[in-house]
Short mmCIF file of C-alpha atoms in Angstrom, two decimals:
data_model
loop_
_atom_site.label_atom_id
_atom_site.label_comp_id
_atom_site.label_asym_id
_atom_site.label_seq_id
_atom_site.Cartn_x
_atom_site.Cartn_y
_atom_site.Cartn_z
CA MET N 443 86.30 86.44 93.40
CA ILE N 444 85.55 86.68 97.10
CA VAL N 445 88.06 85.78 99.83
CA HIS N 446 88.67 86.50 103.48
CA PRO N 447 91.41 89.02 104.26
CA THR N 448 93.93 87.03 106.29
CA TYR N 449 97.24 87.62 108.03
CA PHE N 450 100.09 87.32 105.50
CA SER N 451 97.95 84.79 103.69
CA PRO N 452 99.09 81.32 102.60
CA VAL N 453 100.48 80.93 99.10
CA ILE N 454 97.30 79.30 97.77
CA GLN N 455 95.29 82.44 98.53
CA TYR N 456 97.78 84.55 96.61
CA VAL N 457 97.52 82.09 93.72
CA ALA N 458 93.86 83.10 93.62
CA LEU N 459 94.63 86.80 93.93
CA ALA N 460 97.34 86.75 91.28
CA ASN N 461 94.97 85.16 88.79
CA ALA N 462 91.96 87.39 89.44
CA GLU N 463 90.81 90.68 87.96
CA GLU N 464 88.69 91.81 90.88
CA ILE N 465 88.84 90.87 94.55
CA ILE N 466 86.03 91.19 97.06
CA PHE N 467 87.18 90.93 100.66
CA GLU N 468 84.65 89.46 103.08
CA ALA N 469 84.21 92.12 105.76
CA GLU N 470 80.82 91.20 107.23
CA ASP N 471 81.34 87.63 108.45
CA ASN N 472 81.35 86.34 112.02
CA TYR N 473 84.77 85.67 113.49
CA GLN N 474 85.85 82.04 113.82
CA LYS N 475 88.83 80.60 115.63
CA GLN N 476 91.57 78.45 114.08
CA THR N 477 91.62 80.22 110.74
CA PHE N 478 94.16 82.28 108.85
CA ARG N 479 92.36 85.43 109.98
CA ASN N 480 94.89 85.80 112.79
CA ARG N 481 97.67 83.34 111.98
CA CYS N 482 100.22 82.33 109.41
CA TYR N 483 102.88 79.65 109.03
CA ILE N 484 106.52 80.29 108.22
CA TYR N 485 109.53 77.99 107.79
CA GLY N 486 111.66 78.08 110.93
CA ALA N 487 114.78 76.16 111.89
CA ASN N 488 112.60 73.41 113.40
CA GLY N 489 110.19 73.23 110.48
CA LYS N 490 106.69 74.67 110.15
CA GLN N 491 106.28 77.52 112.65
CA LEU N 492 103.02 79.18 113.68
CA LEU N 493 102.74 82.93 114.17
CA THR N 494 99.51 84.03 115.88
CA VAL N 495 98.06 87.51 116.36
CA PRO N 496 96.37 87.58 119.80
CA VAL N 497 92.81 88.88 119.76
CA LEU N 498 90.26 90.00 122.32
CA HIS N 499 87.12 87.85 122.27
CA THR N 500 83.64 89.05 123.12
CA LYS N 501 81.93 87.59 126.18
CA LYS N 502 78.45 88.05 124.76
CA ASP N 503 76.58 85.42 122.73
CA GLY N 504 79.71 84.17 121.04
CA HIS N 505 78.99 85.88 117.74
CA GLN N 506 81.30 88.72 116.85
CA LYS N 507 81.86 90.31 113.48
CA THR N 508 85.41 89.88 112.26
CA LYS N 509 85.58 93.61 111.54
CA ASP N 510 84.88 94.27 115.25
CA VAL N 511 87.61 91.95 116.55
CA LYS N 512 90.33 93.87 118.33
CA ILE N 513 93.96 92.84 118.58
CA ASP N 514 95.23 92.17 122.10
CA ASN N 515 98.17 94.57 122.10
CA SER N 516 98.99 93.81 125.73
CA PHE N 517 101.17 91.05 124.27
CA SER N 518 104.42 91.93 122.48
CA TRP N 519 103.32 89.92 119.46
CA GLN N 520 104.81 92.37 116.95
CA LYS N 521 108.30 92.03 118.42
CA LEU N 522 107.90 88.25 118.46
CA HIS N 523 106.77 88.06 114.84
CA LYS N 524 109.48 90.42 113.65
CA ARG N 525 112.17 88.45 115.48
CA SER N 526 110.79 85.14 114.19
CA LEU N 527 110.87 86.36 110.59
CA GLU N 528 114.41 87.64 110.96
CA THR N 529 115.57 84.33 112.45
CA ALA N 530 113.83 82.28 109.79
CA TYR N 531 114.67 84.31 106.70
CA ARG N 532 117.76 86.40 107.36
CA SER N 533 119.79 84.09 105.11
CA SER N 534 117.13 83.83 102.37
CA PRO N 535 118.04 85.40 99.01
CA PHE N 536 115.61 88.30 99.10
CA PHE N 537 114.96 89.04 102.79
CA GLU N 538 117.04 92.21 102.86
CA PHE N 539 115.44 93.35 99.61
CA TYR N 540 111.91 93.30 101.12
CA GLU N 541 112.65 93.64 104.83
CA ASP N 542 112.09 97.37 105.24
CA GLU N 543 108.63 97.27 103.69
CA VAL N 544 107.47 94.20 105.59
CA ILE N 545 108.61 95.21 109.06
CA LYS N 546 106.68 98.49 108.87
CA ILE N 547 103.61 96.53 109.93
CA PHE N 548 105.33 95.69 113.22
CA GLN N 549 106.30 99.26 114.01
CA LYS N 550 102.87 100.80 114.53
CA LYS N 551 99.92 100.07 116.75
CA ILE N 552 96.92 98.62 114.92
CA ASP N 553 93.76 98.07 116.94
CA PHE N 554 91.55 95.97 114.67
CA LEU N 555 92.37 92.62 113.09
CA LEU N 556 90.64 93.46 109.82
CA ASP N 557 92.73 96.61 109.44
CA LEU N 558 95.90 94.59 110.06
CA ASN N 559 94.99 92.02 107.44
CA LEU N 560 94.10 94.62 104.84
CA GLU N 561 97.43 96.32 105.48
CA THR N 562 99.37 93.07 105.05
CA TYR N 563 97.58 92.59 101.73
CA GLN N 564 98.52 96.12 100.67
CA ILE N 565 102.18 95.49 101.50
CA ILE N 566 102.33 92.22 99.59
CA SER N 567 100.36 93.54 96.61
CA GLU N 568 102.91 96.33 96.20
CA LEU N 569 105.90 94.01 96.53
CA LEU N 570 104.74 91.31 94.11
CA PRO N 571 103.27 93.53 92.49
CA LEU N 572 99.53 92.99 91.98
CA GLU N 573 97.21 95.41 90.22
CA LEU N 574 93.66 94.49 91.16
CA THR N 575 90.32 96.16 91.69
CA VAL N 576 89.58 95.58 95.38
CA ARG N 577 86.46 96.21 97.42
CA ASN N 578 84.91 94.99 100.67
CA THR N 579 81.52 93.40 101.17
CA LYS N 580 78.78 95.61 102.59
CA VAL N 581 76.47 92.83 103.78
CA TYR N 582 77.05 89.16 104.55
CA LYS N 583 75.83 86.63 102.00
CA GLU N 584 76.07 82.89 102.64
CA GLU N 585 76.37 82.08 98.95
CA TYR N 586 77.66 83.88 95.90
CA SER N 587 76.25 82.45 92.72
CA GLU N 588 77.65 85.14 90.45
CA LYS N 589 81.17 85.23 91.93
CA GLN N 590 83.84 82.67 92.53
CA ASP N 591 83.58 82.02 96.26
CA LEU N 592 87.00 81.16 97.70
CA ARG N 593 86.25 82.00 101.32
CA TYR N 594 87.01 78.37 102.21
CA LEU N 595 90.71 79.23 101.89
CA VAL N 596 90.51 80.87 105.31
CA ASN N 597 90.34 77.45 106.99
CA ALA N 598 93.70 76.77 108.66
CA LYS N 599 92.70 73.16 109.40
CA SER N 600 91.96 72.24 105.78
CA LYS N 601 93.31 68.86 104.70
CA VAL N 602 93.46 69.76 101.01
CA ASN N 603 96.84 68.81 99.59
CA TYR N 604 97.87 71.40 97.02
CA HIS N 605 100.54 70.10 94.67
CA PHE N 606 102.95 73.02 94.49
CA GLU N 607 106.16 72.94 92.52
CA THR N 608 109.14 73.09 94.87
CA TYR N 609 111.26 76.19 95.29
CA GLN N 610 114.37 76.64 97.41
CA GLN N 611 113.66 77.17 101.11
CA VAL N 612 116.24 78.07 103.75
CA PHE N 613 115.89 74.92 105.86
CA ALA N 614 114.83 72.50 103.12
CA ASP N 615 117.98 70.44 103.66
CA LYS N 616 116.68 69.62 107.16
CA HIS N 617 112.93 69.28 106.69
CA ASN N 618 112.42 69.10 102.91
CA PHE N 619 110.06 71.35 100.99
CA ILE N 620 107.04 72.62 102.96
CA PRO N 621 104.27 73.88 100.64
CA ASN N 622 101.64 76.56 101.14
CA LEU N 623 103.28 78.55 103.90
CA SER N 624 102.76 82.29 104.28
CA ILE N 625 103.27 84.35 101.13
CA LEU N 626 106.31 85.78 102.95
CA ASP N 627 108.11 82.46 102.54
CA LEU N 628 107.70 82.55 98.77
CA LEU N 629 108.58 86.23 98.57
CA PHE N 630 111.76 86.02 100.65
CA ASN N 631 112.98 82.96 98.77
CA GLU N 632 111.88 83.69 95.20
CA GLY N 633 111.84 87.48 95.07
CA PRO N 634 110.76 88.89 91.69
CA ASN N 635 109.93 85.38 90.47
CA ALA N 636 107.18 85.02 93.11
CA LEU N 637 104.44 86.51 90.93
CA THR N 638 105.25 84.19 88.02
CA TYR N 639 105.18 81.24 90.42
CA LEU N 640 101.69 82.26 91.59
CA GLU N 641 100.39 82.76 88.07
CA ASP N 642 101.77 79.39 86.99
CA HIS N 643 99.75 77.59 89.70
CA LYS N 644 96.35 78.85 88.60
CA LYS N 645 95.26 75.26 87.95
CA LEU N 646 95.33 74.54 91.70
CA ILE N 647 92.44 76.92 92.30
CA GLU N 648 90.50 75.57 89.33
CA LEU N 649 90.92 71.98 90.53
CA ASN N 650 89.96 72.67 94.15
CA ALA N 651 87.23 75.31 93.75
#
């Protein structure tokens, strides 16, 4: 199964990961804007809230490998994301249980977006936990006939409506259930039950692949 490494990926991507035996991370693609490569959505007091990692864009021909994209650390994005997560999830059942491991990512300087995304995957895979064989692509291939190609999950503007079972969310009494947010939303609200939830939704990947 091949997917893009993304920033605290949406729940649907972790449905794919939780139901796979081997994961291939796309590491040789060209960077595209408006994808989950550098953004995620959480559940804030006002509803769906976007967190974006600022990146430095090339001024050349417009084509830049994702693995070469650097994070713009002139912005205090790490402090902003950490504060946003604390505000959104401080009262969730399992925030304090996972907090120390998650906030480590905001306490060190990371230069490349790909490195950041791979580290967020490592954090989540240990907390769920996931035990997968993982490798990165060495060359870019447009099509994968022998593997399940789920790189389309990187598209943040996708209109696919995944029918997730509801789980309790902090602000659901104000804005109802919001599906397919960052994996952090599921983890902070469901804790040890998060992995079972992901495994139970395997049919969503099969229906939309």
